[in-house]
Each structure stands twice: as structure tokens, then as C-alpha cells.
GROMACS .gro file of C-alpha atoms in nm:
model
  296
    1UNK     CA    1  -0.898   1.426  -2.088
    2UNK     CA    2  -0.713   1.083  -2.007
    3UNK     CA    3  -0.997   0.807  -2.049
    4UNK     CA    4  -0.720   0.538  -1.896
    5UNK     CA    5  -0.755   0.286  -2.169
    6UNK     CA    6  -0.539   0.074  -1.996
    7UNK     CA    7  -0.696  -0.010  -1.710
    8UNK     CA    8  -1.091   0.027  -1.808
    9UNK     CA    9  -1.086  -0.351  -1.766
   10UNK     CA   10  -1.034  -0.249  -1.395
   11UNK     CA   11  -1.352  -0.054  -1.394
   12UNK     CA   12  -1.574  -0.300  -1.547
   13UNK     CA   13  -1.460  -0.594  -1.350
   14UNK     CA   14  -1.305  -0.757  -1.635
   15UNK     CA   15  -0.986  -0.855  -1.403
   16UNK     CA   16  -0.785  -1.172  -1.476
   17UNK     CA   17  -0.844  -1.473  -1.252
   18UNK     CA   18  -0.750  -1.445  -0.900
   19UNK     CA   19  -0.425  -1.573  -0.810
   20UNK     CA   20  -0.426  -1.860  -0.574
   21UNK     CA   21  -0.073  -1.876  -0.347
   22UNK     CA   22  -0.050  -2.101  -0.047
   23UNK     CA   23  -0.008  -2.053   0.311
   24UNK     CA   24  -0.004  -2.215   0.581
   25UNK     CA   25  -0.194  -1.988   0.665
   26UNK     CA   26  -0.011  -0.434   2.754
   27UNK     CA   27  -0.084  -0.164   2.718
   28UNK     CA   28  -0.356   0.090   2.809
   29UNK     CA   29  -0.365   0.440   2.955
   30UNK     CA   30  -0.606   0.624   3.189
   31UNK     CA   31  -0.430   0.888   3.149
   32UNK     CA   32  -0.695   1.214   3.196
   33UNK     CA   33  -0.533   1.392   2.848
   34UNK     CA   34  -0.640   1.073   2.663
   35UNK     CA   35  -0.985   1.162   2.515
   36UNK     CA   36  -1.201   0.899   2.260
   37UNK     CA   37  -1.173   1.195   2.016
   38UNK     CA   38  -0.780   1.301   2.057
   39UNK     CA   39  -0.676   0.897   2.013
   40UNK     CA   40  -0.591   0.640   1.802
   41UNK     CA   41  -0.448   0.324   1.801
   42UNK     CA   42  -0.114   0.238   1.768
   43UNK     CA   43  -0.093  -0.152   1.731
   44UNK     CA   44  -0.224  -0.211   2.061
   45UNK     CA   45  -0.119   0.089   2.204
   46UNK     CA   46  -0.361   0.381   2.269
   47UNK     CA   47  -0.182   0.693   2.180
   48UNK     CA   48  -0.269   1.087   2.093
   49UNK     CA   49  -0.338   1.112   1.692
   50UNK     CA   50  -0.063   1.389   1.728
   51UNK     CA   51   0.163   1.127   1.809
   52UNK     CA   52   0.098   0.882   1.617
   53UNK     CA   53   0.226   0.994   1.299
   54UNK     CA   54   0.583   1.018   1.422
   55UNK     CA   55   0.552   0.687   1.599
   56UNK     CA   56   0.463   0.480   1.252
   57UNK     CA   57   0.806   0.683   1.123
   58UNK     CA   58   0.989   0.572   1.391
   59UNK     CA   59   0.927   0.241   1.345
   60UNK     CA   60   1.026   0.294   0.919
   61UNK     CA   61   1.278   0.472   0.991
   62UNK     CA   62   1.431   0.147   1.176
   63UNK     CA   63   1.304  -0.107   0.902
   64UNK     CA   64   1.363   0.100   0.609
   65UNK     CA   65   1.679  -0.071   0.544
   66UNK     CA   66   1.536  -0.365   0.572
   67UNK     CA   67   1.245  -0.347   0.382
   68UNK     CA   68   1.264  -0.644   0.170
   69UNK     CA   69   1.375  -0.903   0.499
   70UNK     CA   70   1.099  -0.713   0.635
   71UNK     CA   71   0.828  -0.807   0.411
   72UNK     CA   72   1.005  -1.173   0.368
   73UNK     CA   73   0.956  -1.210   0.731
   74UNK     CA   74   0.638  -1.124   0.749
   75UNK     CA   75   0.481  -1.321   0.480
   76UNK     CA   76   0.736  -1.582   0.403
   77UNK     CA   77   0.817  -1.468   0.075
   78UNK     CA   78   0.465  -1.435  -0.060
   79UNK     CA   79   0.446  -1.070  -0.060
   80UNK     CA   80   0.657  -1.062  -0.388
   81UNK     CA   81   0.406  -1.247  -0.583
   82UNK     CA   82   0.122  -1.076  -0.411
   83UNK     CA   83   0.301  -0.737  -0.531
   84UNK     CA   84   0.387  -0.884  -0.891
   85UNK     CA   85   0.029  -0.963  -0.969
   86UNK     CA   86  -0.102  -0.653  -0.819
   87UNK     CA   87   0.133  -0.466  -1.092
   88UNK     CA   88  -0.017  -0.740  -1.305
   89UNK     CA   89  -0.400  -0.726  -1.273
   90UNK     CA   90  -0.388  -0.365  -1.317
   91UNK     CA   91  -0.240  -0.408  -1.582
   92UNK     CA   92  -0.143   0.007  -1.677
   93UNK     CA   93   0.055   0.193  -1.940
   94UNK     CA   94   0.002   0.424  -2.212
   95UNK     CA   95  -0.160   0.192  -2.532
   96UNK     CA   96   0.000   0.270  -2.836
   97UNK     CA   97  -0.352   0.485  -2.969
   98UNK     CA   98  -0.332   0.681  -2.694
   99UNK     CA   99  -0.197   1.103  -2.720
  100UNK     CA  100  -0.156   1.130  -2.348
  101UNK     CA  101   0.099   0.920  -2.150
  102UNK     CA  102  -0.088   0.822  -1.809
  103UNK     CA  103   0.000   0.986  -1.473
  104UNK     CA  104   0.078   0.749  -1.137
  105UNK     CA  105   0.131   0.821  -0.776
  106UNK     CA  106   0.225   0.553  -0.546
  107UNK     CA  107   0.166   0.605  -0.194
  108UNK     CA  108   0.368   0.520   0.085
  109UNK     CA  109   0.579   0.361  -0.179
  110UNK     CA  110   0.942   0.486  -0.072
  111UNK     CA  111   1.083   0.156  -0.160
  112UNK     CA  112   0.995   0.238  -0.489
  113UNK     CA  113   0.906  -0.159  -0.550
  114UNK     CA  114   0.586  -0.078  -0.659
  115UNK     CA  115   0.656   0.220  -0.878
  116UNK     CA  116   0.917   0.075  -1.028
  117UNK     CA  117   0.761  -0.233  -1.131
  118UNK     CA  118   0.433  -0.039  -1.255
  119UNK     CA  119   0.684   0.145  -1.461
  120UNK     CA  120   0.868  -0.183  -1.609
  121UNK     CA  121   0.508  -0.359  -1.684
  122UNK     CA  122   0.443  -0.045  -1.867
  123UNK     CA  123   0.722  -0.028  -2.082
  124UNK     CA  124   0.706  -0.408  -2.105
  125UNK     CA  125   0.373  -0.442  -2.237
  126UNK     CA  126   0.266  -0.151  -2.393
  127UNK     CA  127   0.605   0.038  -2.501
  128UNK     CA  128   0.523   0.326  -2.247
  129UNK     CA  129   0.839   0.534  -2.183
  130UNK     CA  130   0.662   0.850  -2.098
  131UNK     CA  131   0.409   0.766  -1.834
  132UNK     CA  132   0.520   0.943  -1.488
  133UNK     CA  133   0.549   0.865  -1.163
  134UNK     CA  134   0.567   1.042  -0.807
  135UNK     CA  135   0.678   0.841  -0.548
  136UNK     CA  136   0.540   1.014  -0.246
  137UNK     CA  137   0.625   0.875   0.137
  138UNK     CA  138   0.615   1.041   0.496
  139UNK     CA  139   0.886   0.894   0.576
  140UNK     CA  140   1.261   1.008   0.402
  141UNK     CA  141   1.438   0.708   0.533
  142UNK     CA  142   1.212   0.475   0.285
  143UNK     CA  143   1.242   0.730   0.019
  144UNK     CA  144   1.606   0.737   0.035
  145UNK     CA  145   1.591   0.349   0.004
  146UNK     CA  146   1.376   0.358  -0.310
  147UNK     CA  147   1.678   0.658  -0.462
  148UNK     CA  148   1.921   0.398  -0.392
  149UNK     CA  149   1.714   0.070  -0.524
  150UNK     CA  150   1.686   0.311  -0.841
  151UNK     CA  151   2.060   0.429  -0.858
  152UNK     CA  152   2.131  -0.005  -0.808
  153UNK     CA  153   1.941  -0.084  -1.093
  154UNK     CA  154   2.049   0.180  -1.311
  155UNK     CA  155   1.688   0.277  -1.402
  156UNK     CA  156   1.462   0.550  -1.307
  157UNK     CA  157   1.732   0.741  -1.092
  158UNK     CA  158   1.728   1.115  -1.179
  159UNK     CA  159   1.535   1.025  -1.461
  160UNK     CA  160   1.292   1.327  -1.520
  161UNK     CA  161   0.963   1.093  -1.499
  162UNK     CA  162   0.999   1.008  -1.158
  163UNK     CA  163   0.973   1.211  -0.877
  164UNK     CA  164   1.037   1.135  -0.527
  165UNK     CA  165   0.834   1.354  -0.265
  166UNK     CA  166   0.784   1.384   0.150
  167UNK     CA  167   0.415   1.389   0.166
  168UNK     CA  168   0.144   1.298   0.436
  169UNK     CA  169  -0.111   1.063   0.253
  170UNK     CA  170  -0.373   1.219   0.449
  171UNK     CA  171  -0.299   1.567   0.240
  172UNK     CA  172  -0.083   1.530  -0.064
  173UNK     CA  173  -0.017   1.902  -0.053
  174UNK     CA  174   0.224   1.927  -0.343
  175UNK     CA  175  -0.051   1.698  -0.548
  176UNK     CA  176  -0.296   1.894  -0.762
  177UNK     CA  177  -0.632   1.821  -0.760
  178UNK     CA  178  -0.766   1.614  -1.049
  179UNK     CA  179  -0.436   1.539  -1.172
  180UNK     CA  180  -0.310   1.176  -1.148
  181UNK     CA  181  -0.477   0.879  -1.363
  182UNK     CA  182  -0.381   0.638  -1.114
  183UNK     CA  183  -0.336   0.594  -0.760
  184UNK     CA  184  -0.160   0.238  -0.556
  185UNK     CA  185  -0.093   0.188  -0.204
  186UNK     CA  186   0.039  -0.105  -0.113
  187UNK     CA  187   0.106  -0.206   0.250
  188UNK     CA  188   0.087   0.146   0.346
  189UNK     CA  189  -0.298   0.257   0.429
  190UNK     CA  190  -0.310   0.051   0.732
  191UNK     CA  191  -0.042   0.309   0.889
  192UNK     CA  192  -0.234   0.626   0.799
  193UNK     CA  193  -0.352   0.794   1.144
  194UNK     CA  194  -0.724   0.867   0.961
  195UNK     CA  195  -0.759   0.599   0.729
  196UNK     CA  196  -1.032   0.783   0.614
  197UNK     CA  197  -0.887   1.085   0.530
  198UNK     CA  198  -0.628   0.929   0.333
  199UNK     CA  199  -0.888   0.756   0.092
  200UNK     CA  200  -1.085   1.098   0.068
  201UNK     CA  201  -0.777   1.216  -0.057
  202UNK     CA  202  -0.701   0.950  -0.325
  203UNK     CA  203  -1.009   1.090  -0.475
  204UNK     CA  204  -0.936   1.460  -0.441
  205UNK     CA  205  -0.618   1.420  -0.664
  206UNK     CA  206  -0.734   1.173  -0.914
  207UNK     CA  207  -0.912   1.282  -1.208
  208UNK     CA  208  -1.265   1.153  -1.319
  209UNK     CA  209  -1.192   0.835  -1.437
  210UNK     CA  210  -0.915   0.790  -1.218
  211UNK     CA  211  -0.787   0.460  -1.089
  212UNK     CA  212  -0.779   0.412  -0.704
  213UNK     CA  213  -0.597   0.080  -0.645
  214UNK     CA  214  -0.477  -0.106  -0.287
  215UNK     CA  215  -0.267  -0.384  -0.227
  216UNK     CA  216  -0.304  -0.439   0.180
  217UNK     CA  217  -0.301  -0.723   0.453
  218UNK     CA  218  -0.690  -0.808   0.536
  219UNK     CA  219  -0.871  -1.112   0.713
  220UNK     CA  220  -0.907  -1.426   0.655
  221UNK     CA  221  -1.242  -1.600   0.672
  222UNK     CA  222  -1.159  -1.994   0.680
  223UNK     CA  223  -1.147  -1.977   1.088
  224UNK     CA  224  -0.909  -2.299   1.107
  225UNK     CA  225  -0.664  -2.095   0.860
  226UNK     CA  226  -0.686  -1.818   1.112
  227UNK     CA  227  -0.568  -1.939   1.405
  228UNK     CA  228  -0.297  -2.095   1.220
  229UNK     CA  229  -0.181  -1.782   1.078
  230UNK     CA  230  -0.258  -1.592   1.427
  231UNK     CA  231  -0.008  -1.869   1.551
  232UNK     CA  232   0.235  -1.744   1.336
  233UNK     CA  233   0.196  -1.408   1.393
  234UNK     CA  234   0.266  -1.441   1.752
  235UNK     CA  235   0.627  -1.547   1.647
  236UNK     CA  236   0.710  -1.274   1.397
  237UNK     CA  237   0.819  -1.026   1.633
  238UNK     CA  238   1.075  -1.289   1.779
  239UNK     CA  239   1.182  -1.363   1.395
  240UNK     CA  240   1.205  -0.989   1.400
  241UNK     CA  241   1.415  -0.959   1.681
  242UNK     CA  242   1.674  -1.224   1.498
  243UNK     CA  243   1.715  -1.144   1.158
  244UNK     CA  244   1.634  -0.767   1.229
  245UNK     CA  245   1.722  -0.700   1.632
  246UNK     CA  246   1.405  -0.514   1.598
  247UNK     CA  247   1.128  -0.691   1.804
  248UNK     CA  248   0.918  -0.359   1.902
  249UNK     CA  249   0.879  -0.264   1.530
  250UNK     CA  250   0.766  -0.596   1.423
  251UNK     CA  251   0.537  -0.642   1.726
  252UNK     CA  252   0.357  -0.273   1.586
  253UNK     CA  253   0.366  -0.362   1.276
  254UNK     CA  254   0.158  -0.744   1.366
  255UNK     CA  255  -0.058  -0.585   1.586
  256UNK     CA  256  -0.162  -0.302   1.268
  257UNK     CA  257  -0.226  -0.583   1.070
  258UNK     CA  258  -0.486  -0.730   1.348
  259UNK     CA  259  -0.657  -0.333   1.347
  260UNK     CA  260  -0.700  -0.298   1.008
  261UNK     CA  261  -1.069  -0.331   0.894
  262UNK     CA  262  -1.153  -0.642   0.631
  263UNK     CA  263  -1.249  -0.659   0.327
  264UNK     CA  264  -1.608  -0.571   0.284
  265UNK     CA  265  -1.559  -0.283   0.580
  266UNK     CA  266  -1.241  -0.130   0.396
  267UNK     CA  267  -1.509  -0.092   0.020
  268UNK     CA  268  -1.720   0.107   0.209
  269UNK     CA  269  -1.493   0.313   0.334
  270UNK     CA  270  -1.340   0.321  -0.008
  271UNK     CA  271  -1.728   0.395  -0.116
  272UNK     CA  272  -1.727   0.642   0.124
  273UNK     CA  273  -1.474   0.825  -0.024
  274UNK     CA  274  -1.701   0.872  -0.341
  275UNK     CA  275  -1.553   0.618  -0.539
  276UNK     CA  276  -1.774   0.370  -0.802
  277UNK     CA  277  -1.756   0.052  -0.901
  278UNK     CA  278  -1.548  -0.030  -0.608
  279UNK     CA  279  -1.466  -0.437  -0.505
  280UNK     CA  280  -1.188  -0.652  -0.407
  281UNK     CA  281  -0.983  -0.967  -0.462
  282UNK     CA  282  -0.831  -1.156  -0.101
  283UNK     CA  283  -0.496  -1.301  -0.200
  284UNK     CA  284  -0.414  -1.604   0.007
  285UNK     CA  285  -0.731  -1.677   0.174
  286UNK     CA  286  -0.761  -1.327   0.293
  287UNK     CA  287  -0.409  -1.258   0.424
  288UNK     CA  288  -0.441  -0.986   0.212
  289UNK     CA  289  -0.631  -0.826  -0.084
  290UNK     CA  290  -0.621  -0.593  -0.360
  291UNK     CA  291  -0.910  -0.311  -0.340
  292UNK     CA  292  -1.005  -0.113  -0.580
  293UNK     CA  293  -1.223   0.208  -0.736
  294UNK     CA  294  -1.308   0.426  -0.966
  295UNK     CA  295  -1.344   0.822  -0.967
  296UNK     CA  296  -1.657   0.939  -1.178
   0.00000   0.00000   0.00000
């Protein structure tokens, strides 16, 4: 059995420092077939569950190529050094006295951003060349961006390590139980239609001792910080509209951010789930944070 000797440090809260970054920091239905237990939200929309899953695909489907302005736009810039010392603090890869490589799945990682840099800190740091990855998404638009950020860079595409999959988060069907050492989401969970779910499956296909990892927008505390950054949020579906001509997206994807539970509500959901030694890190004062467990 793996014992993930690269990331115990994770488990016993033996993380590096926290990185500091600054930052300045209409409708409703009464519709009779809308029923508290058949709904969700969709930003501020109120929308069937059934629906909403091909609603959040819409909207990647029209950002997909855009990803990276995407994220730019939404965080100035910022989200590439949240994301590098994500890949950082975990700090993963096969050590040289270990017989077993180590087995990843990044979720809702079509990009392949995440997966690709967990894969180049391995290598990097630890010499790992044999550690694997599935890159699993819902949506095949953002998977066929991360086969073509792979073919760019001349790394990783059709290379037999890597696999990219169409999968639900909430099910993982074509994931064995017990079977990945560690599991990353980044900026991904907050779309899931049952949030829940999607954790409670995290732990289903990790083994014991398994890594469960989250890199997601949150809330932050400092209130004058907030409404600044509310402030700003108000304009990013504009910004959207320019750089993008995609103002509905953006507005959705502002308005998840504003749904999505903070920090100390998301670990006990994440507790919920069944994982130990579970805490987090806010990035940013809170604009977003890294959450993490551990499956015993």
C-alpha cells in the first residue's frame, strides 16, 4: 500500500508558510414544477438540479477557450500564483525510497494547468517520471483545451501517464474505488450541482491515506476588504463582456463565487465526507483558500 511519503507533511499540518499576495481586495421563479427539493441554484438563478448540470457546461463550453483571460479577469492575475503555490504546498511526487509511483486525479481540471504543473513539480523535485495522472472534466470543450495546452508544450500529450476522461465529479464512474493517492480540485467544486456528493466521492476513490486537496474562491473576513472586492465584482461581468463578449457567463460565474460556502462551512462538509485531519489556508485575505483532508 502507497503510504504517500510525499505529502505526509500535508497530513500533519507541517505546511510551509502561507503565502501572502495582495489585493485590492433578477431572477426568481414561482413556477409550480419548482420544488425546494428538485432545485438548486444557479448563480442567482433558481433552476431544476436536472438542469443545472448542462447550464454550468454551457457556460465552459463558451469560456473554455478562454480559460486563462478568464481566470486573469477574474482575479487580476493572482490566480497563477494562487495555483503555483497550491502545486507548491502540496508539495507531491514519488521520493526516490519509494517502490510505488503515486496516483493523481485532478478534477474539473480540463485545462490541464493543474495536472500539468503537479506533474512538472514532481519531476522537478523529486525525479518522478512515473507518477500518473487522469485528468477528468464534465465538460469536453475544457478537456480538449488541456489536449491542446499539452500537444503546445510538447509534454504529456499521448504520453501513456496521462489520461484525459468525461466524468461527472459527483460519480467518477470510470474511477475505482480506493485507487488514487491524491485528489485536487481547483476552481471547480463550486460548480458541482451537490457539492456534497462530489466530496463524498473524493473519498470513495481515494485510498486510506489518500490526499484530498482544494484550491477554491472563499470569503473574506476583513469587512472593509469586502466591499471593496464586492465592488469589483460588480464590474467583472462588463470586463467580461469586453475582452470576452461574454457578459452572461461571467455574471454566473461572480454570482457562484458569492454561493459558495466559506471556509470553516466548506471543512465540515469536507469532514462530512469522512475525511481527518481536515483544515485550510485563505489566500489573499480569503478571496480564496486551499482545503484540505485526509482519508483514514
Amino acid at each position: 500500500m502507497i503510504r504517500i511519503t510525499g505529502i505526509r507533511g500535508c497530513a500533519k499540518a507541517s505546511f510551509r508558510k502561507s503565502l501572502q499576495v495582495p489585493l485590492l481586495r433578477k431572477f426568481s421563479t414561482t413556477n409550480t414544477k419548482f420544488t425546494e427539493a428538485g432545485t438548486t441554484h444557479f448563480g442567482s438563478k433558481t433552476v431544476l438540479k436536472e438542469d443545472k448540470e448542462k447550464l454550468v457546461g454551457n457556460v465552459f463550453s463558451s469560456v473554455a477557450s478562454k480559460y486563462d483571460v478568464m481566470n486573469d479577469v477574474m482575479s487580476l492575475g493572482i490566480h497563477r500564483l494562487w495555483k503555483d503555490h497550491f502545486i507548491n504546498k502540496l508539495d507531491a511526487g514519488k521520493r526516490p525510497n519509494s517502490t510505488e509511483p503515486l496516483h493523481f486525479i485532478d478534477v474539473a481540471g480540463g485545462s490541464g494547468d493543474i495536472a500539468f504543473g503537479l506533474l512538472d513539480h514532481a519531476e522537478k523535485q523529486f525525479h518522478d517520471v512515473e507518477s500518473t495522472m487522469d485528468i477528468v472534466d464534465i465538460n469536453p470543450d475544457m478537456l480538449k483545451e488541456g489536449e491542446k495546452r499539452a500537444l503546445e508544450q510538447g509534454k504529456y500529450y499521448n504520453d501513456p501517464r496521462v489520461r484525459f476522461l468525461v466524468q461527472n465529479g459527483e460519480k467518477l464512474d470510470a474511477i475505482e474505488s480506493n485507487s488514487k493517492d491524491v485528489y485536487t480540485v481547483s476552481f471547480g467544486i463550486r460548480n458541482f450541482t451537490n457539492i456534497q456528493a462530489g466530496l463524498n466521492t473524493a473519498y470513495r476513490v481515494l485510498k486510506p491515506g489518500g490526499i484530498f486537496y482544494c484550491l477554491e474562491f472563499s470569503k473574506i473576513e476583513n469587512p472593509l476588504i469586502d466591499f471593496t472586492y464586492q465592488q469589483w465584482s460588480k464590474v467583472l461581468p462588463v470586463m467580461g463582456s469586453i475582452v470576452a463578449n461574454d457578459y452572461d457567463s461571467y455574471k454566473y460565474l461572480v454570482e457562484s463565487i458569492q454561493r459558495f460556502p466559506n471556509q470553516e462551512t466548506f471543512k465540515s462538509m469536507i469532514e462530512q465526507a469522512g475525511f481527518k485531519s481536515c483544515g485550510y489556508e485563505s489566500l489573499t485575505f480569503g478571496v480564496c483558500a486551499i482545503h484540505w483532508g485526509v482519508k483514514v
